[in-house]
C-alpha positions as a printed NumPy array, in Angstrom:
array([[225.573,  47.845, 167.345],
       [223.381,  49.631, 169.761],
       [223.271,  52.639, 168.016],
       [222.657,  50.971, 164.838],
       [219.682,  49.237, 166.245],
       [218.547,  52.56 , 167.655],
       [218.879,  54.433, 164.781],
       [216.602,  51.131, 162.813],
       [214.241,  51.615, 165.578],
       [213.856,  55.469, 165.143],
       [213.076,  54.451, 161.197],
       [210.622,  52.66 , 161.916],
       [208.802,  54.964, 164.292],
       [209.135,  57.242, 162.073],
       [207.947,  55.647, 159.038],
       [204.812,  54.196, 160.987],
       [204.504,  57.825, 162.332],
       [204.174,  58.711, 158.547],
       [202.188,  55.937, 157.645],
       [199.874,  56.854, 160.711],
       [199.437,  60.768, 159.618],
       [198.91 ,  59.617, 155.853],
       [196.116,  56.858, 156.812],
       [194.884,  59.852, 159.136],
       [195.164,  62.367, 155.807],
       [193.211,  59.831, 153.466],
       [190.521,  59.07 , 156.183],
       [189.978,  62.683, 156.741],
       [189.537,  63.385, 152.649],
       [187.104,  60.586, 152.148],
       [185.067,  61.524, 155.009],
       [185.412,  65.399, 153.327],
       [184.748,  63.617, 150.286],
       [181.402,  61.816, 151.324],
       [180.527,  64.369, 153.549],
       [180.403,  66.32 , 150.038],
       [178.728,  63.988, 147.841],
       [176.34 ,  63.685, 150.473],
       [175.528,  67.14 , 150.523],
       [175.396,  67.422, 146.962],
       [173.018,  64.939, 146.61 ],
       [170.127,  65.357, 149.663],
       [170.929,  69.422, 149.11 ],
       [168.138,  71.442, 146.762],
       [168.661,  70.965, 142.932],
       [169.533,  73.292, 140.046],
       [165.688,  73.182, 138.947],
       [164.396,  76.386, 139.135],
       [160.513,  75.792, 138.227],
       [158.352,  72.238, 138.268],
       [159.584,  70.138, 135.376],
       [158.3  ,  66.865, 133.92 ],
       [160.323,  64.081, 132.755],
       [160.295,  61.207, 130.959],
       [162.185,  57.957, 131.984],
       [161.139,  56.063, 129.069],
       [161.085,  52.368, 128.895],
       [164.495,  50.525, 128.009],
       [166.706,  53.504, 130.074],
       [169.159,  52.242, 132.147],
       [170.795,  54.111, 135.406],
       [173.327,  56.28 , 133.54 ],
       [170.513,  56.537, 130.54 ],
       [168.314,  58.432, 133.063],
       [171.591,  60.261, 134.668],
       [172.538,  61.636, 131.194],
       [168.656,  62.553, 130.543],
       [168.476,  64.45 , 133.96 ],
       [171.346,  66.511, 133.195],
       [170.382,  67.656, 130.043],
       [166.99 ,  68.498, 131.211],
       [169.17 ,  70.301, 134.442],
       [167.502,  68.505, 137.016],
       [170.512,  67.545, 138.484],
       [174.412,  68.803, 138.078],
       [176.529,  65.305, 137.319],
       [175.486,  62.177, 136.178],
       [177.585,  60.887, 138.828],
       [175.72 ,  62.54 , 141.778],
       [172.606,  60.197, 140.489],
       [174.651,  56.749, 140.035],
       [175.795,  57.488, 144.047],
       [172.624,  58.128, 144.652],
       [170.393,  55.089, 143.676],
       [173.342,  53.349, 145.63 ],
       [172.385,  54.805, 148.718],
       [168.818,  54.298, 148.198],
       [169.506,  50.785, 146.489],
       [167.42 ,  51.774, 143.768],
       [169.016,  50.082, 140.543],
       [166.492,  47.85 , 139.871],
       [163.482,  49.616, 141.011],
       [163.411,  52.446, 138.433],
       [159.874,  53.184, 136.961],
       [159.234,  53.97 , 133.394],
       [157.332,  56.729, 132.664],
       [156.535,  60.092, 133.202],
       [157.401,  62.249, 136.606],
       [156.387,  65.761, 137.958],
       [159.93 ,  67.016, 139.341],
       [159.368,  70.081, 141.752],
       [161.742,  72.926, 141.598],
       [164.688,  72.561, 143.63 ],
       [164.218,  69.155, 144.357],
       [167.778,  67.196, 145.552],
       [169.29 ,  64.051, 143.45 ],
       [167.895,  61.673, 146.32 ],
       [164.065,  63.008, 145.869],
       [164.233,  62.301, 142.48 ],
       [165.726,  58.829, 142.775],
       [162.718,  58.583, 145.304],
       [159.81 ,  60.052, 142.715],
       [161.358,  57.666, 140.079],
       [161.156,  54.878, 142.491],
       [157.38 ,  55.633, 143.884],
       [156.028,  55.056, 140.403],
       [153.426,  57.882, 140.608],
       [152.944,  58.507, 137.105],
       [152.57 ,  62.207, 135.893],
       [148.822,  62.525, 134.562],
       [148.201,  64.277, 131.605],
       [144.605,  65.887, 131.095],
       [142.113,  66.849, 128.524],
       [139.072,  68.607, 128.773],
       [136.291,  68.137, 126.372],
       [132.979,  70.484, 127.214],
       [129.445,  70.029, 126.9  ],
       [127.989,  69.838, 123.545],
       [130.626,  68.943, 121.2  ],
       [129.815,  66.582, 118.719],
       [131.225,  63.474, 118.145],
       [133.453,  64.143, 115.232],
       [135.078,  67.653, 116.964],
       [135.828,  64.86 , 120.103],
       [137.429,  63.006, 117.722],
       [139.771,  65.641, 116.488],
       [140.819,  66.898, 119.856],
       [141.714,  63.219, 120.597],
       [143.416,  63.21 , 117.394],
       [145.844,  66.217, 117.442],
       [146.69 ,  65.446, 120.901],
       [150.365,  64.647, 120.825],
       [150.601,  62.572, 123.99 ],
       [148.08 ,  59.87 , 123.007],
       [149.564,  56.953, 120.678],
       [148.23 ,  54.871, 118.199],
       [145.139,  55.562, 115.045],
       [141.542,  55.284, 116.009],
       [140.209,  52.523, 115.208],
       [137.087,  53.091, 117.126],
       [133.784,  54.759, 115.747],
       [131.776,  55.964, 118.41 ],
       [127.922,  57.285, 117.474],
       [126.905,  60.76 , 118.12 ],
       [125.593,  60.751, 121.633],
       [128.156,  58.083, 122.731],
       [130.958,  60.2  , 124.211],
       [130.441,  61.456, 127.788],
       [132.565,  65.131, 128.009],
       [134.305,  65.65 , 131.105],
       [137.93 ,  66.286, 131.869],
       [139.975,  63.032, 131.932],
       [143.272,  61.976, 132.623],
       [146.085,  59.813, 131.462],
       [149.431,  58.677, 131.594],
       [151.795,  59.109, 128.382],
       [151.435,  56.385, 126.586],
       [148.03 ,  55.72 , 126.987],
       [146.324,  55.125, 123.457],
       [143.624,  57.244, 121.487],
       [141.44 ,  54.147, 121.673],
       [142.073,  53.548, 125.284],
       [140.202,  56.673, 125.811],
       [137.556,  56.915, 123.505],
       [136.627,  53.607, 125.099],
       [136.769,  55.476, 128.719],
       [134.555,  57.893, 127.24 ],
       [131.738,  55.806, 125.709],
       [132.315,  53.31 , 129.084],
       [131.442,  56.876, 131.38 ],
       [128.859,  57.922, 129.418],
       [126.859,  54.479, 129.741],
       [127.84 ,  54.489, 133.26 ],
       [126.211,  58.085, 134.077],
       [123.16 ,  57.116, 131.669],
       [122.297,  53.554, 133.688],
       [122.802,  55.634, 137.108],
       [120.247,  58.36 , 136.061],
       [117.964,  56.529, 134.389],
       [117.263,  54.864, 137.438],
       [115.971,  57.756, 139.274],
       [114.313,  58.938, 136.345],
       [110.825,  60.97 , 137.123],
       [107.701,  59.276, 135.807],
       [105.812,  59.425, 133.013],
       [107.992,  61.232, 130.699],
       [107.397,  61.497, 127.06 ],
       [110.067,  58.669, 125.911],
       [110.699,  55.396, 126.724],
       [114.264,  54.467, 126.108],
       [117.942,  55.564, 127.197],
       [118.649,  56.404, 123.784],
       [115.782,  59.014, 123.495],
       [116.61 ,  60.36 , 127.024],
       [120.184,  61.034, 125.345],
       [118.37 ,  62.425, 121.727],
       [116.759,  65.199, 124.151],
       [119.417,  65.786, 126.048],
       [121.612,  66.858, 123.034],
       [119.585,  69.462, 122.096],
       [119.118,  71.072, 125.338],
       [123.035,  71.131, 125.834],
       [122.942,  73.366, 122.483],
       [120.061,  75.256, 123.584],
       [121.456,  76.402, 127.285],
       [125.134,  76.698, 128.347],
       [123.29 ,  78.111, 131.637],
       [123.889,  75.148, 134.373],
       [120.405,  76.196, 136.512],
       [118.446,  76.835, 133.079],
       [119.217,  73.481, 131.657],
       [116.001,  71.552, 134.313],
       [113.62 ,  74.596, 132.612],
       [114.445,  74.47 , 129.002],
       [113.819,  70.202, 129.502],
       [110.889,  71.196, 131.041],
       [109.459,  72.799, 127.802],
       [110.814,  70.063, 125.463],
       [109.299,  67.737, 127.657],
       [105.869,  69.45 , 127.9  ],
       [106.012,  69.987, 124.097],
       [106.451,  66.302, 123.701],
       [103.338,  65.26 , 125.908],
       [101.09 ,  67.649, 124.033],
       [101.969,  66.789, 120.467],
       [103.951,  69.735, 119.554],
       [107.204,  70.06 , 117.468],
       [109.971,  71.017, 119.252],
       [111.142,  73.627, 116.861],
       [114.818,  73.807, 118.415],
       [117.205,  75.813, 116.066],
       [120.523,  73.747, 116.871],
       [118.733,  70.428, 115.29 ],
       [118.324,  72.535, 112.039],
       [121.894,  74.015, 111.998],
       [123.   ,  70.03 , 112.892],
       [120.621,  68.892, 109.537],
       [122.574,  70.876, 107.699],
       [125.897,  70.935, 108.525],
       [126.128,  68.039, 110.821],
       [127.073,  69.968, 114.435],
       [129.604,  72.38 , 112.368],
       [128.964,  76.073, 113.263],
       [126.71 ,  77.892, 110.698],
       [128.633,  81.067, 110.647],
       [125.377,  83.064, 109.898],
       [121.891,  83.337, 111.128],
       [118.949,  80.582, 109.875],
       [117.743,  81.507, 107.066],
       [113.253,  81.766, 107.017],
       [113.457,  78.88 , 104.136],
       [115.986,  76.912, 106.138],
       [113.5  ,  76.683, 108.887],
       [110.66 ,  74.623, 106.821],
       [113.832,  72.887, 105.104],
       [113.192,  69.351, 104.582],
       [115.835,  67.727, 106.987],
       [115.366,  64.577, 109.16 ],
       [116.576,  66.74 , 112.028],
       [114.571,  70.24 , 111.435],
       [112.279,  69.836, 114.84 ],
       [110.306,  72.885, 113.165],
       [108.703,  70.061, 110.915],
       [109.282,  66.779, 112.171],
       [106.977,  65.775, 114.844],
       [109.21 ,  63.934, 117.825],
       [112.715,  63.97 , 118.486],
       [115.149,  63.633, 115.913],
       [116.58 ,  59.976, 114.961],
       [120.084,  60.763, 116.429],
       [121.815,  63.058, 118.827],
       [122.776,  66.581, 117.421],
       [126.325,  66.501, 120.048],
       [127.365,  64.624, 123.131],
       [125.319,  66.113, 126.416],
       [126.609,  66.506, 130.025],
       [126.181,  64.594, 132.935],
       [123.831,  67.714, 133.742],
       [121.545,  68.16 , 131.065],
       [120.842,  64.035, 131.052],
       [120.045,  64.518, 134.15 ],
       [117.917,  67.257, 133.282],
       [115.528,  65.807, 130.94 ],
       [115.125,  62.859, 133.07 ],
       [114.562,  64.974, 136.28 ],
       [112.861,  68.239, 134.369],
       [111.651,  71.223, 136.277],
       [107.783,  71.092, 137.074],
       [106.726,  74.149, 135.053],
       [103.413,  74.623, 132.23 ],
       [106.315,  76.666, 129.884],
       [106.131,  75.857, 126.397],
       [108.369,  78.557, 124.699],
       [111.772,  80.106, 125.447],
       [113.702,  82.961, 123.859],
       [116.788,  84.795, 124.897],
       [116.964,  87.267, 127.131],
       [119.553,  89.288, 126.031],
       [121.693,  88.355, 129.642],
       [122.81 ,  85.153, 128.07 ],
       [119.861,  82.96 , 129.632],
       [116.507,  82.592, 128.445],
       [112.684,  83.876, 128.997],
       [109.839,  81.66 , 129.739],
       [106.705,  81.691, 128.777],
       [103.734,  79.598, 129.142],
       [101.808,  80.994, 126.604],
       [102.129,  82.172, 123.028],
       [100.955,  86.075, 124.611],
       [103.927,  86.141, 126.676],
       [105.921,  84.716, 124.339],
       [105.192,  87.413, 122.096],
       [106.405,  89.811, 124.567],
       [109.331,  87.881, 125.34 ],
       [109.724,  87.776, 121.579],
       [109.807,  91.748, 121.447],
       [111.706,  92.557, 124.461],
       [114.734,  90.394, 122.899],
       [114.214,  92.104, 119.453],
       [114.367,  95.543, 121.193],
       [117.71 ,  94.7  , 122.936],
       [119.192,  93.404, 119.42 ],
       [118.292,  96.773, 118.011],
       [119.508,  98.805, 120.561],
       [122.796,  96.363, 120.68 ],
       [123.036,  97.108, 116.621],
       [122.823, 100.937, 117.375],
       [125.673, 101.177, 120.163],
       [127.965,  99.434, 117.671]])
């Protein structure tokens, strides 16, 4: 009986012994086990450069799983399910667009999703375009949504760089644009010098047009205001060449020099025989050259001609014009000899 008993007894040790070294087994594999996932999810990612992507609206957690892997920010789906566990994140997933930065683990971008710092898209529209070339940029860019419905007027449109968000609509910022542009024009207009040839905002912006096309020098544009402006207060046409290439093809690039009879065409833009500014912009000016013809240079110049360094000449009177006039011809000639 004794012996039987011991021999239960040993049994039992035994098995608990087993039991003991098995529980001791399984502990030690899940800690391996999480000590792995762990790693694999805080360690640097399989992204090799900066990468954008786009949790769009609707995605669920293994939507956006699936979506990084086949964009190979990260290596399972399952490394980012365990991770918005750990950073009980489920339910705080942002839609939209995210700048991923190479090599960054499964936990920082659970974290960039969660932030919510939207990835900003940008588009640059310079100086001097005109209304209906601003309009085409906006329309073949293939991050905006939705048709224009909008019709800004020439002069309307402030250019500058601007950003958005994906998703964002056309309208959205065309109306950003015209908003900027009447913000800038109130601003300047109230510092505007006195006693200056027009009277309104909307002549301010007419000038301003036409010396964006005239100078794509920033320090030239106060000087080449100054002679519109001094033109203006003595009675004199402005005789600008871009407001007869505008006349006749409406801001569109010529392709050719202006032709003698071109220059006493009968257009309501052609500044070589209209008195005054024209009715309308010829393009969309700067912040710079509004300011420019509301703040112009304090100069006597009257005339301007190129240079032949991309700026300009100035002149105060028709003699030095004249020489101005020849100096730039004798560069052109010795330009058309070189070639």
């Amino acid at each position: 009986m004794k012996r039987r008993q011991a021999q239960r007894g040993g049994a039992i040790g035994a098995a608990i012994r087993t039991i003991f070294i098995l529980a001791l087994i399984a502990i030690a594999a899940i800690a391996a086990l999480a000590y792995y996932i762990q790693k694999e999810i805080s360690s640097d990612g399989p992204l090799a450069d900066d990468s954008v992507i786009w949790v769009k609206p609707g995605m669920g957690v293994t939507d956006i799983a699936a979506m990084l892997v086949e964009e190979g920010a990260i290596k399972r789906e399952e490394y980012f399910l365990i991770a918005t566990k750990v950073r009980s994140a489920d339910t705080r997933l942002r839609a939209g667009e995210f700048e991923i930065p190479a090599g960054a683990s499964v936990l920082d971008i659970v974290d960039t999703i969660v932030s919510g710092k939207i990835y900003m898209h940008l588009i640059t529209f310079p100086e001097g375009l005109t209304t209906n070339m601003i309009m085409a940029l906006i329309n073949g860019n293939d991050v905006l949504e939705g048709e224009v419905t909008l019709a800004p007027a020439e002069g309307d449109l402030l250019p500058e760089t601007y950003a958005f968000p994906r998703g964002d609509t056309r309208d959205e910022l065309i109306q950003r644009m015209m908003d900027a542009h009447d913000e800038v024009l109130d601003l300047l207009w109230e510092t505007r010098a006195e006693d200056l040839p027009f009277e309104t905002k909307e002549e301010a912006v007419i000038l301003a047009s036409i010396v964006e096309k005239e100078t794509a020098v920033a320090a030239e544009r106060p000087l080449v205001a100054s002679v519109f402006v001094n033109r203006l207060r003595r009675g004199m046409r402005l005789e600008s060449d871009p407001t007869i290439i505008y006349g006749l093809t409406g801001g569109e690039p010529l392709g050719r020099g202006i032709r003698q009879s071109e220059l006493r065409g009968e257009t309501p833009y052609n500044t070589y025989v209209i008195r005054g500014l024209p009715p309308t912009p010829i393009a969309n000016p700067g912040r710079a050259s509004i300011a420019a013809v509301l703040n112009p240079a304090d100069t006597d110049y009257i005339f301007f001609v190129a240079d032949g360094t991309g700026g300009h000449a100035f002149a105060s009177t028709l003699a030095e014009h004249n020489a101005n006039v020849a100096k730039w011809r004798r560069i052109e000639r010795e330009r058309a000899n070189a070639q």
